[in-house]
CSV table of C-alpha atoms in Angstrom, one decimal:
chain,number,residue,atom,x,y,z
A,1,UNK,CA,-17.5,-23.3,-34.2
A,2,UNK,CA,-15.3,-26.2,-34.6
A,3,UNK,CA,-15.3,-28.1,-38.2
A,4,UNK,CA,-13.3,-31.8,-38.8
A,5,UNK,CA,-10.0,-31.0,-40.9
A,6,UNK,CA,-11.7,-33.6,-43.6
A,7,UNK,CA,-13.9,-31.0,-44.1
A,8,UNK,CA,-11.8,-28.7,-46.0
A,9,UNK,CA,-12.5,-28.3,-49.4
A,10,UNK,CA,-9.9,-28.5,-51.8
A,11,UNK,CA,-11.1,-29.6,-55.3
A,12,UNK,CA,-13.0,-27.9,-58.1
A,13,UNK,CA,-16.0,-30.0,-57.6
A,14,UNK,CA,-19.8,-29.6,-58.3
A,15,UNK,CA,-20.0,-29.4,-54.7
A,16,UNK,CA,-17.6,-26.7,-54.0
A,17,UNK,CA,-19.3,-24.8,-56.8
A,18,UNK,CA,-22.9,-25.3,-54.7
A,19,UNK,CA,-21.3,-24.3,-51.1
A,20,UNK,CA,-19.6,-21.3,-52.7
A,21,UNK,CA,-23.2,-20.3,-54.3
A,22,UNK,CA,-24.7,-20.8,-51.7
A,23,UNK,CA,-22.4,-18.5,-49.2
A,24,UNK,CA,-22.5,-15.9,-51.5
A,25,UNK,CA,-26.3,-15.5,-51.4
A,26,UNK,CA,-26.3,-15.8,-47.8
A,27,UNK,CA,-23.5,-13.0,-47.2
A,28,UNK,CA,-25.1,-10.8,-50.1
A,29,UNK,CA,-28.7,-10.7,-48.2
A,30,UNK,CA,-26.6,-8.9,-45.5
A,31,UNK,CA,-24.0,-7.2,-47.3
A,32,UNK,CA,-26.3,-3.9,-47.3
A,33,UNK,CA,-26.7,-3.9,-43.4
A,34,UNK,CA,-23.3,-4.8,-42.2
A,35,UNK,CA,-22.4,-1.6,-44.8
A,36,UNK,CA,-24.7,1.0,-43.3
A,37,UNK,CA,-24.4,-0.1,-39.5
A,38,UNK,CA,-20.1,-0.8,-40.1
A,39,UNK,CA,-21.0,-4.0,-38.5
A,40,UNK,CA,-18.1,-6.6,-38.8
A,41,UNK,CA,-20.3,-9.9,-39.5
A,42,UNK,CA,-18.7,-12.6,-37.5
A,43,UNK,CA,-21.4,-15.6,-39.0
A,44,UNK,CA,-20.0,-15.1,-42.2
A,45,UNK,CA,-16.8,-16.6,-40.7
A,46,UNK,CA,-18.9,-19.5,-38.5
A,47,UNK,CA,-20.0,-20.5,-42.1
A,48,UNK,CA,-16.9,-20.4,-43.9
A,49,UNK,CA,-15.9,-22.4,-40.9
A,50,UNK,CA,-18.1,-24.7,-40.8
A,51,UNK,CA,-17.9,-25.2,-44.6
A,52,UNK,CA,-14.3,-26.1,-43.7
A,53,UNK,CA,-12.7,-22.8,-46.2
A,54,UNK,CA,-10.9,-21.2,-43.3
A,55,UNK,CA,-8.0,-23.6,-43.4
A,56,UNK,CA,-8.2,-24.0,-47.3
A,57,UNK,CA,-4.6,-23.0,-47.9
A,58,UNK,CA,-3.4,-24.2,-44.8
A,59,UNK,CA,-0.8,-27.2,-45.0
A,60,UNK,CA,-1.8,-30.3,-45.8
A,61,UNK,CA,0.0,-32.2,-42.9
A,62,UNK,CA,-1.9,-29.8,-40.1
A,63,UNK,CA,-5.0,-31.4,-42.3
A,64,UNK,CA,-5.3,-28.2,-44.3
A,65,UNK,CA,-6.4,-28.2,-48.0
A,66,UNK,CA,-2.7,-27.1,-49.5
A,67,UNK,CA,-5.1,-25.4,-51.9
A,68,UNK,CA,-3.6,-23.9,-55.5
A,69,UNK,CA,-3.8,-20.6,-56.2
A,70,UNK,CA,-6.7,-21.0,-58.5
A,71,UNK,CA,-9.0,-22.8,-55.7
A,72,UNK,CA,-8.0,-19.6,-53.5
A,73,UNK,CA,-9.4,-17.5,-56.2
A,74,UNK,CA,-12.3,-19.2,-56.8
A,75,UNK,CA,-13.7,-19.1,-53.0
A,76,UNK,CA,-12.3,-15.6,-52.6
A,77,UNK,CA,-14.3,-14.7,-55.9
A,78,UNK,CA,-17.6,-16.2,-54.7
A,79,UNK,CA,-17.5,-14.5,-51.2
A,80,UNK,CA,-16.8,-11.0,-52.4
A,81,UNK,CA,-19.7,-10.9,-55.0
A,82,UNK,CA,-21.6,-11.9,-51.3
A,83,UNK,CA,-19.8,-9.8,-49.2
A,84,UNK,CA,-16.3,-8.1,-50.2
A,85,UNK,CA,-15.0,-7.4,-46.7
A,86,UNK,CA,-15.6,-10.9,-45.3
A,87,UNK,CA,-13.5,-11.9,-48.5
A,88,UNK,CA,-10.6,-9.3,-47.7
A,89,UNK,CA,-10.3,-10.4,-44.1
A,90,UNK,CA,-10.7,-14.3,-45.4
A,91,UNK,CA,-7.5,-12.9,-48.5
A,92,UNK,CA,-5.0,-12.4,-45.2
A,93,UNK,CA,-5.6,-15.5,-43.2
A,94,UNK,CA,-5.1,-17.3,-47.1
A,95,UNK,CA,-1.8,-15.4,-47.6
A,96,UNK,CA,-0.6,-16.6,-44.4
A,97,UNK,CA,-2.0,-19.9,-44.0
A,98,UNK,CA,-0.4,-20.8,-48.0
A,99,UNK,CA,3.1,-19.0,-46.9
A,100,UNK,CA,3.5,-22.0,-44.2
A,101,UNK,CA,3.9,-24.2,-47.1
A,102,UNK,CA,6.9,-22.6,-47.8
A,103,UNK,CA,9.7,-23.7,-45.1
A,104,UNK,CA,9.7,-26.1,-41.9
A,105,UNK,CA,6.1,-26.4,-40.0
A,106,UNK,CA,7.5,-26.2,-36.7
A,107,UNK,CA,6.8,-23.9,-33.6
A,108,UNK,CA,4.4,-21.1,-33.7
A,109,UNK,CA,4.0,-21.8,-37.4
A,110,UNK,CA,2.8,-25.0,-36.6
A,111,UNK,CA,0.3,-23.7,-33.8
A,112,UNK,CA,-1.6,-21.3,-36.3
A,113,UNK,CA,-2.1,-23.7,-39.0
A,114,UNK,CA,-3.8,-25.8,-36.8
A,115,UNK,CA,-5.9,-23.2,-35.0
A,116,UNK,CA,-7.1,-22.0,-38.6
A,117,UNK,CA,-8.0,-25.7,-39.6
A,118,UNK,CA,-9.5,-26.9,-36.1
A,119,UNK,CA,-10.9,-23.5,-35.0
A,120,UNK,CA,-11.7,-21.7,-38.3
A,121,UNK,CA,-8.9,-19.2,-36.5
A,122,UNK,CA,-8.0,-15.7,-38.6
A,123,UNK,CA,-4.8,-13.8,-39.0
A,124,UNK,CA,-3.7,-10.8,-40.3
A,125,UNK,CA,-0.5,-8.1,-40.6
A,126,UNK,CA,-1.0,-5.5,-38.4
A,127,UNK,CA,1.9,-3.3,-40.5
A,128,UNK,CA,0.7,0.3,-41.1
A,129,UNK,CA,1.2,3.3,-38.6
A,130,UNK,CA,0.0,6.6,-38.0
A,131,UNK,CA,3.4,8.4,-38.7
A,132,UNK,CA,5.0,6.3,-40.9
A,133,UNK,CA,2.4,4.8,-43.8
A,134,UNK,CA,2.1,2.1,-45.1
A,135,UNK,CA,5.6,0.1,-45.0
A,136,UNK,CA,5.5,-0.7,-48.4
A,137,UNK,CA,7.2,2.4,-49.4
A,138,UNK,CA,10.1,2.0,-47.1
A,139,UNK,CA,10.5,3.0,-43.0
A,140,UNK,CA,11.1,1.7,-39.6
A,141,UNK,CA,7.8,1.1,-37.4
A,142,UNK,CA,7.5,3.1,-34.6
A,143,UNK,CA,6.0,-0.2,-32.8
A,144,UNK,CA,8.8,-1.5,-30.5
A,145,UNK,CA,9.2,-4.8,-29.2
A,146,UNK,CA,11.1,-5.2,-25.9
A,147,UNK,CA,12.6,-8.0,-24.2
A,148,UNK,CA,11.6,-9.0,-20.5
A,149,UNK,CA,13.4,-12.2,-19.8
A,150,UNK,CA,11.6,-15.1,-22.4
A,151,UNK,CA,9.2,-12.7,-24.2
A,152,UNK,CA,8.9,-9.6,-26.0
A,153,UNK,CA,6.8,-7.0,-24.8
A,154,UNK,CA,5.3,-5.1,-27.6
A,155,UNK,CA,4.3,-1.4,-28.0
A,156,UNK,CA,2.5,0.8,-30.5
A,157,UNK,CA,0.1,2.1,-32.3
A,158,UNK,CA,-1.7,0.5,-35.5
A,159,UNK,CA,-4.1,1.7,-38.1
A,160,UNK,CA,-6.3,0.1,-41.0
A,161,UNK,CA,-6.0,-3.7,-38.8
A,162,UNK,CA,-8.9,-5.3,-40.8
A,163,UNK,CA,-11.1,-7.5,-39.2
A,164,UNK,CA,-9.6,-6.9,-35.9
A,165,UNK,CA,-13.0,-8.2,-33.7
A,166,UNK,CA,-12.7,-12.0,-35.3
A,167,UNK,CA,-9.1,-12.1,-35.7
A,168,UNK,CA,-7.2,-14.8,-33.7
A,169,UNK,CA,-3.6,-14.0,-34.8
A,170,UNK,CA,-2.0,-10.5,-35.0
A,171,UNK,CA,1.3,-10.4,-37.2
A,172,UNK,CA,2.6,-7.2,-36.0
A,173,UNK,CA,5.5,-5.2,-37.6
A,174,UNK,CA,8.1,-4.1,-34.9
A,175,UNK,CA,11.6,-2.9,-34.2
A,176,UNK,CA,13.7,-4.1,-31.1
A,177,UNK,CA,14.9,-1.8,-28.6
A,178,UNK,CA,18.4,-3.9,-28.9
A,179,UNK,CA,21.6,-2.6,-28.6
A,180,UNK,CA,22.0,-2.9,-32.5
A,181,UNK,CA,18.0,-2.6,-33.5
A,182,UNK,CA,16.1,-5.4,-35.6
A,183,UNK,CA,12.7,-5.2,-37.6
A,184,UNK,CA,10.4,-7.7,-38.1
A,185,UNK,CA,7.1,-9.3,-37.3
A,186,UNK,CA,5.7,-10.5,-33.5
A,187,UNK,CA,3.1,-13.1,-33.8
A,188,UNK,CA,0.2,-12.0,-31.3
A,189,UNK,CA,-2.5,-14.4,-30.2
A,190,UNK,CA,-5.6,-12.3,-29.2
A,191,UNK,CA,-5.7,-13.9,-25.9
A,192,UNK,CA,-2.6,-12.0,-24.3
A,193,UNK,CA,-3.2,-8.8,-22.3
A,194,UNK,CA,-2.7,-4.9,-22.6
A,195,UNK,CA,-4.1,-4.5,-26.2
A,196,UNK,CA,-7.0,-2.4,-26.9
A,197,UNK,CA,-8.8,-1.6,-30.6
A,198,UNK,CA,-9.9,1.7,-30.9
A,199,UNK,CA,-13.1,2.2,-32.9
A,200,UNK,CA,-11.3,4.3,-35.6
A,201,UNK,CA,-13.2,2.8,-38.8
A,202,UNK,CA,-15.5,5.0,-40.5
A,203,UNK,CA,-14.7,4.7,-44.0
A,204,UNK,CA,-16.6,4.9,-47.3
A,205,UNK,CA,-16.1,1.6,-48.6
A,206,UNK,CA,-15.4,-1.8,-47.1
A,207,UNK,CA,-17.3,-0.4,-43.9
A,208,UNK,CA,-18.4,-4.3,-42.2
A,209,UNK,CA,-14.0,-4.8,-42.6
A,210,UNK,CA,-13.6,-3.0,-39.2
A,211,UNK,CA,-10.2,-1.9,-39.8
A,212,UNK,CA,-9.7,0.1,-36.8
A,213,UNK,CA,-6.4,1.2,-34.5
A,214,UNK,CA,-5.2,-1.5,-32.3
A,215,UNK,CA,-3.1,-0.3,-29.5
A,216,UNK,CA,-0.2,-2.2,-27.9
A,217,UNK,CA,0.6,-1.4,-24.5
A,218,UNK,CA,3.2,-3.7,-23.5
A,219,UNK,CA,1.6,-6.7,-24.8
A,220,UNK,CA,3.6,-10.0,-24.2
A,221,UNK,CA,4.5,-12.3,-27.0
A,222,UNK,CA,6.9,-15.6,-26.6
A,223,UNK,CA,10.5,-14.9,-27.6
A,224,UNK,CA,10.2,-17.7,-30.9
A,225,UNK,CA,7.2,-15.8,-32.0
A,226,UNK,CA,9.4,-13.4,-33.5
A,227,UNK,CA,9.9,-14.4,-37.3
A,228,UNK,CA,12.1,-12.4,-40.1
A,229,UNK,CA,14.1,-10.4,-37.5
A,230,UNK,CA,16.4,-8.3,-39.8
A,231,UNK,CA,19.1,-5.7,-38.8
A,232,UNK,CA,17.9,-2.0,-39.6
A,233,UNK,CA,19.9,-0.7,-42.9
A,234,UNK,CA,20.7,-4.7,-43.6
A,235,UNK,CA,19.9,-5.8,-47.1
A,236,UNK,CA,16.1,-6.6,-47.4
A,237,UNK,CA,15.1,-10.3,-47.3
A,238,UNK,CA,14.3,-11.9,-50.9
A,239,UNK,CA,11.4,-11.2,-52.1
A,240,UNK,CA,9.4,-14.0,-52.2
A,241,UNK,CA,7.6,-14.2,-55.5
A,242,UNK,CA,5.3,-16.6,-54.4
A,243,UNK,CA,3.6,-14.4,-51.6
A,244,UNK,CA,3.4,-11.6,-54.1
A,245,UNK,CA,1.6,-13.4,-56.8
A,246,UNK,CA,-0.9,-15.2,-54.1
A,247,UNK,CA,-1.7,-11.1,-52.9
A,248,UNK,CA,-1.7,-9.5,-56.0
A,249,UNK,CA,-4.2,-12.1,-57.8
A,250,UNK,CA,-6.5,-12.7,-54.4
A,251,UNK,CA,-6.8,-8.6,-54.0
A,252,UNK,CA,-7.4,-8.3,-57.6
A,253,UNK,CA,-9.8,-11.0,-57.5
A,254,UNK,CA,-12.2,-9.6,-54.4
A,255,UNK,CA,-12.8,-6.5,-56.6
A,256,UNK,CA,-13.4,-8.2,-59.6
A,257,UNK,CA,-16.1,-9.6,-58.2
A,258,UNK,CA,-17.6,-6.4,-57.0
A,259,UNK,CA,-18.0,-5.3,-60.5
A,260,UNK,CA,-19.0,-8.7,-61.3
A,261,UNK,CA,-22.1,-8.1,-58.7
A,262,UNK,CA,-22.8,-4.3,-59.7
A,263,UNK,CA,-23.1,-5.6,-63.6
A,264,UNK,CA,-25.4,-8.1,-62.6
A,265,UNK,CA,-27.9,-5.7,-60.6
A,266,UNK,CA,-27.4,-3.6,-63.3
A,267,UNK,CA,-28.7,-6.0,-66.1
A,268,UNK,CA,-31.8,-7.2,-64.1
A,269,UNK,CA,-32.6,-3.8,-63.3
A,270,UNK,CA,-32.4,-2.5,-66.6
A,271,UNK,CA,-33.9,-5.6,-67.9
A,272,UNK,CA,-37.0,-4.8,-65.6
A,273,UNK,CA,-37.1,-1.1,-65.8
A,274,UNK,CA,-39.4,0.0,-68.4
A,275,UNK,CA,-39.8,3.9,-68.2
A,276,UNK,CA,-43.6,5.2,-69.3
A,277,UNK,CA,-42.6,6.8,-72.0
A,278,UNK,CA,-40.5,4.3,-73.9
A,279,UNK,CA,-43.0,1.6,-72.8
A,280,UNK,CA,-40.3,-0.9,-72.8
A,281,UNK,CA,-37.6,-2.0,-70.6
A,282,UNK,CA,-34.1,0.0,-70.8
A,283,UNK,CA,-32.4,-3.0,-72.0
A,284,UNK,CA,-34.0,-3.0,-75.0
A,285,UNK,CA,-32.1,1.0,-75.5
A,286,UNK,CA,-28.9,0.0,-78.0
A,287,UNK,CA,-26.8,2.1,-75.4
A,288,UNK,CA,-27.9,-0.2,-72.8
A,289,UNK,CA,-26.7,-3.1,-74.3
A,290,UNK,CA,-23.4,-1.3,-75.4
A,291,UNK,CA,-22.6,-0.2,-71.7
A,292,UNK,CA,-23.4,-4.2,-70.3
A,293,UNK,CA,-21.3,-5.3,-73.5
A,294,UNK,CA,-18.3,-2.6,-72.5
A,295,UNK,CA,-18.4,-4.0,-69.0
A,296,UNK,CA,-18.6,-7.9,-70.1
A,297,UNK,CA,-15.5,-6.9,-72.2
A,298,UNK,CA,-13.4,-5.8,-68.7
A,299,UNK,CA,-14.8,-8.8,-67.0
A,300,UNK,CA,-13.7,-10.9,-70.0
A,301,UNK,CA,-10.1,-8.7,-70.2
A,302,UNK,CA,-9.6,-9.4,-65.9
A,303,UNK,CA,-10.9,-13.3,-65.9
A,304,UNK,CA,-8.1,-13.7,-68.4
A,305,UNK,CA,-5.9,-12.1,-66.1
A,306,UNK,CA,-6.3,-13.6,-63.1
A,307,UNK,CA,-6.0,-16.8,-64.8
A,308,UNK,CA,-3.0,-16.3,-65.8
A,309,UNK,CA,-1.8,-15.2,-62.9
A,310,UNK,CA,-3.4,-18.2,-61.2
A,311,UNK,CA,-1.3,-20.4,-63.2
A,312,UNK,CA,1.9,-18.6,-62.5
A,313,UNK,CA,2.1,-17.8,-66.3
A,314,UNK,CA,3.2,-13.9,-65.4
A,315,UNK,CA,7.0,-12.4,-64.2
A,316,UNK,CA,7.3,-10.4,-61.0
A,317,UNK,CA,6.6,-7.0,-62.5
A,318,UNK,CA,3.8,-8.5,-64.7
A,319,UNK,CA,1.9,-9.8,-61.8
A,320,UNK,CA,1.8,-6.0,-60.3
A,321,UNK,CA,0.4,-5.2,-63.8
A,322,UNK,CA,-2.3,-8.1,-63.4
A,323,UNK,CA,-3.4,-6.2,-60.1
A,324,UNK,CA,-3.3,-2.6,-60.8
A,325,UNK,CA,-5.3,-3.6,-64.7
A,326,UNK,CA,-7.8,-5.9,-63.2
A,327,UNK,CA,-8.5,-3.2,-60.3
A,328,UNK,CA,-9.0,-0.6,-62.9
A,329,UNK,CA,-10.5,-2.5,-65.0
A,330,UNK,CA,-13.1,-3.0,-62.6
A,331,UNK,CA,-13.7,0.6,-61.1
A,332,UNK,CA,-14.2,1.3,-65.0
A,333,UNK,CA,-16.9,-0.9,-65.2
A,334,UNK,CA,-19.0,0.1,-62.0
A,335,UNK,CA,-18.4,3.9,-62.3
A,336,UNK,CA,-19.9,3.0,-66.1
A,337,UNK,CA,-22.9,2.1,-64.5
A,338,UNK,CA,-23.4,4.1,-62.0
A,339,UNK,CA,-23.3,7.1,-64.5
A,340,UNK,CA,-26.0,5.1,-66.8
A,341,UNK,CA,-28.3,4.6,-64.1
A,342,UNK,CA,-28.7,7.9,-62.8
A,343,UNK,CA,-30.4,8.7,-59.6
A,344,UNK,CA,-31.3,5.0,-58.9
A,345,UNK,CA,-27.9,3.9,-59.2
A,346,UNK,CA,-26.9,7.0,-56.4
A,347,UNK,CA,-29.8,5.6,-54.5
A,348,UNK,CA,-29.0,3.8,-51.1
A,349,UNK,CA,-31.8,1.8,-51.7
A,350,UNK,CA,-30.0,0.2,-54.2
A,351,UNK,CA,-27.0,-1.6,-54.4
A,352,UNK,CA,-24.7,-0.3,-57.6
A,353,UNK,CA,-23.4,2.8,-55.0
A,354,UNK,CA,-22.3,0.5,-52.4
A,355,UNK,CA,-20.3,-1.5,-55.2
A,356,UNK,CA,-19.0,1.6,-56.5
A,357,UNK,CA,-17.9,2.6,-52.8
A,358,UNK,CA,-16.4,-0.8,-52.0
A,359,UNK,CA,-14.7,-1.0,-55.7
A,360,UNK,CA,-12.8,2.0,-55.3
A,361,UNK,CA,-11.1,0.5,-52.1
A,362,UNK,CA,-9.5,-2.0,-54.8
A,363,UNK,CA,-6.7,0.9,-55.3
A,364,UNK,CA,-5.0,1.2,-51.4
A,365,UNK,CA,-3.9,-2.5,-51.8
A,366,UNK,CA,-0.1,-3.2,-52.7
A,367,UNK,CA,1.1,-2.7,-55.0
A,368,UNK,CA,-0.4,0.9,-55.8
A,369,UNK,CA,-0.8,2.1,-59.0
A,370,UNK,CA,2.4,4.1,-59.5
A,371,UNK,CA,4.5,1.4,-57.9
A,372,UNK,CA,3.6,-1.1,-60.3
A,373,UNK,CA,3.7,0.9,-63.5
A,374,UNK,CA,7.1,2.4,-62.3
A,375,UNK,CA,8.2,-1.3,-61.4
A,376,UNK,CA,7.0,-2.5,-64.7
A,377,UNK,CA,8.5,0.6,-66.6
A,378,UNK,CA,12.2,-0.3,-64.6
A,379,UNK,CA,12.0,-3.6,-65.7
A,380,UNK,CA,11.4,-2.9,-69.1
A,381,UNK,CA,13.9,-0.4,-69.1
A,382,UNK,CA,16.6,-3.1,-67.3
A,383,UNK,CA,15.5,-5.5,-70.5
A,384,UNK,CA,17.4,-3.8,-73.1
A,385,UNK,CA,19.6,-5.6,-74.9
């Protein structure tokens, strides 16, 4: 599974535009399989691979693609109207991969950028415990990472690690068992022992992400792949703006697609549906074509959106807004067809239910709804003159 670094793609060209179309057809004649069975689908990632998109945000010195924002979105786009839980775990190994643009490329940095570009290598956060939540709203992981001479052994429990199976990286969110306690994240390769998954994944969207419980059990990382150590009740690290845009626009974008797909089904099937007695197709019904125009509407109101965000035209708080409106905006659309359709679009032999499933995942991401209105409500309030 092992691409040249020249053959990352990094341009808006007619040719990315055919390789993206022609992933997305090949992970959407799956997509309904790795759904029922909860079946991670590894190929998808041999193809991205070997399309060279694994290391599309990666550094350009490691031979990465130093991809934009808006080349990000566009491949992230095109694999989740295929297959939205290949693009979610393909989102984190972006997010990561664009992050080490930021700062020296040195050490264990260094060593992931490269595996990504050489050997199509993923990554993710392992953050998110059983007791505590997810971290976003504040808390010390119960994971603890102890030194033994020149490593760390980590150990704890994780939930909701997506795409554990094909990951080769595990960023995992620990506190020290030092004298005066630090928090921060332990790079992992896959490769070092006493770590288990536990087959916890059994959701009702996103099913083929298998986002199951690892378990660390004393697992041994190198002492420099510790990164962000921080002293517990020290003040936070800035926030980096940059990272928060790339998430919220990327997340946005993989549901944004979803609706994109479920209007498309929708259209050809009403287009094709002709009922005996109206003895034409539904799409010939004015509500059917207000419902498709209500939906092109949202998809015209997020493509605007994650444009701008793309181009870095929106403030902090704004940027929260662009993912909690576009994420909305989209469940709108697909639970609009759905209740059109009727029984057919309920039907598992179709796919607008499985969009509607996967959609609603769109609201777990960070920021949540509430944290981004009450962000964007503070900072309007902070504004006043």
């Amino acid at each position: 599974m092992s691409a040249p670094a020249s053959a990352v793609v990094v341009t808006h060209t007619a040719g990315l535009d055919a390789t993206l179309a022609e992933l997305a057809a090949a992970f959407a004649a799956t997509a309904a399989d790795v759904d029922a069975s909860g079946r991670l689908p590894a190929e998808n990632f041999e193809r991205l691979h070997a399309a060279g998109l694994i290391g599309l945000t990666a550094p350009t010195e490691v031979g990465g693609g130093g991809a934009d924002l808006a080349t990000a979105l566009k491949v992230v786009h095109a694999v989740a109207r295929g297959e939205p839980a290949t693009a979610l775990i393909l989102v984190m190994t972006y997010l990561h991969l664009n992050g080490f643009n930021r700062g020296p490329l040195e050490g264990v940095r260094r060593r992931v950028a490269e595996d990504s570009v050489r050997n199509g290598a993923l990554i993710n956060a392992f953050r998110v415990e059983p007791e505590l939540g997810t971290p976003a709203r504040g808390g010390v992981p119960a994971t603890t990472a102890r030194r033994d001479g020149d490593r760390w052994l980590i150990s704890g429990r994780k939930i909701f690690s997506t795409g554990v199976p094909v990951l080769s990286w595990f960023n995992v969110w620990a506190v020290t068992d030092e004298p005066e306690p630090r928090v921060g994240a332990f790079l992992v390769h896959r490769s070092a022992p006493g770590w288990r998954v536990q087959e916890t994944w059994d959701h009702l969207g996103l099913r083929a992400s298998a986002s199951h419980d690892v378990i660390f059990e004393a697992t041994p990382t190198p002492l420099d792949h510790a990164t962000g150590l921080t002293p517990i009740g020290a003040p936070p690290p800035p926030i980096d703006a940059s990272f928060l845009t790339w998430s919220a626009v990327l997340t946005a974008g993989i549901y944004d697609a979803v609706a994109q797909a479920a209007r498309d089904w929708f259209v050809e099937w009403a287009a094709t549906r002709i009922p005996a007695n109206l003895g034409a197709p539904l799409s010939t019904l004015p509500r059917y074509q207000e419902a498709v125009g209500a939906a092109d509407a949202l998809l015209l109101a997020n493509r605007a959106l994650l444009a701008a965000g793309a181009r870095g035209e929106a403030s902090l708080p704004e940027t929260s807004l662009i993912k909690y409106n576009v994420t909305e905006n989209a469940i709108k659309v697909v639970e609009g067809l759905v209740a059109l359709s009727g029984n057919p679009g309920l039907s598992r032999h179709n796919p607008l239910q499985r969009h509607l499933r996967d959609v609603l995942c769109g609201r777990v991401h960070t920021p949540q709804g509430d944290v981004a209105l009450g962000a964007a409500g503070r900072a309007a309030f902070a504004a006043r003159p």
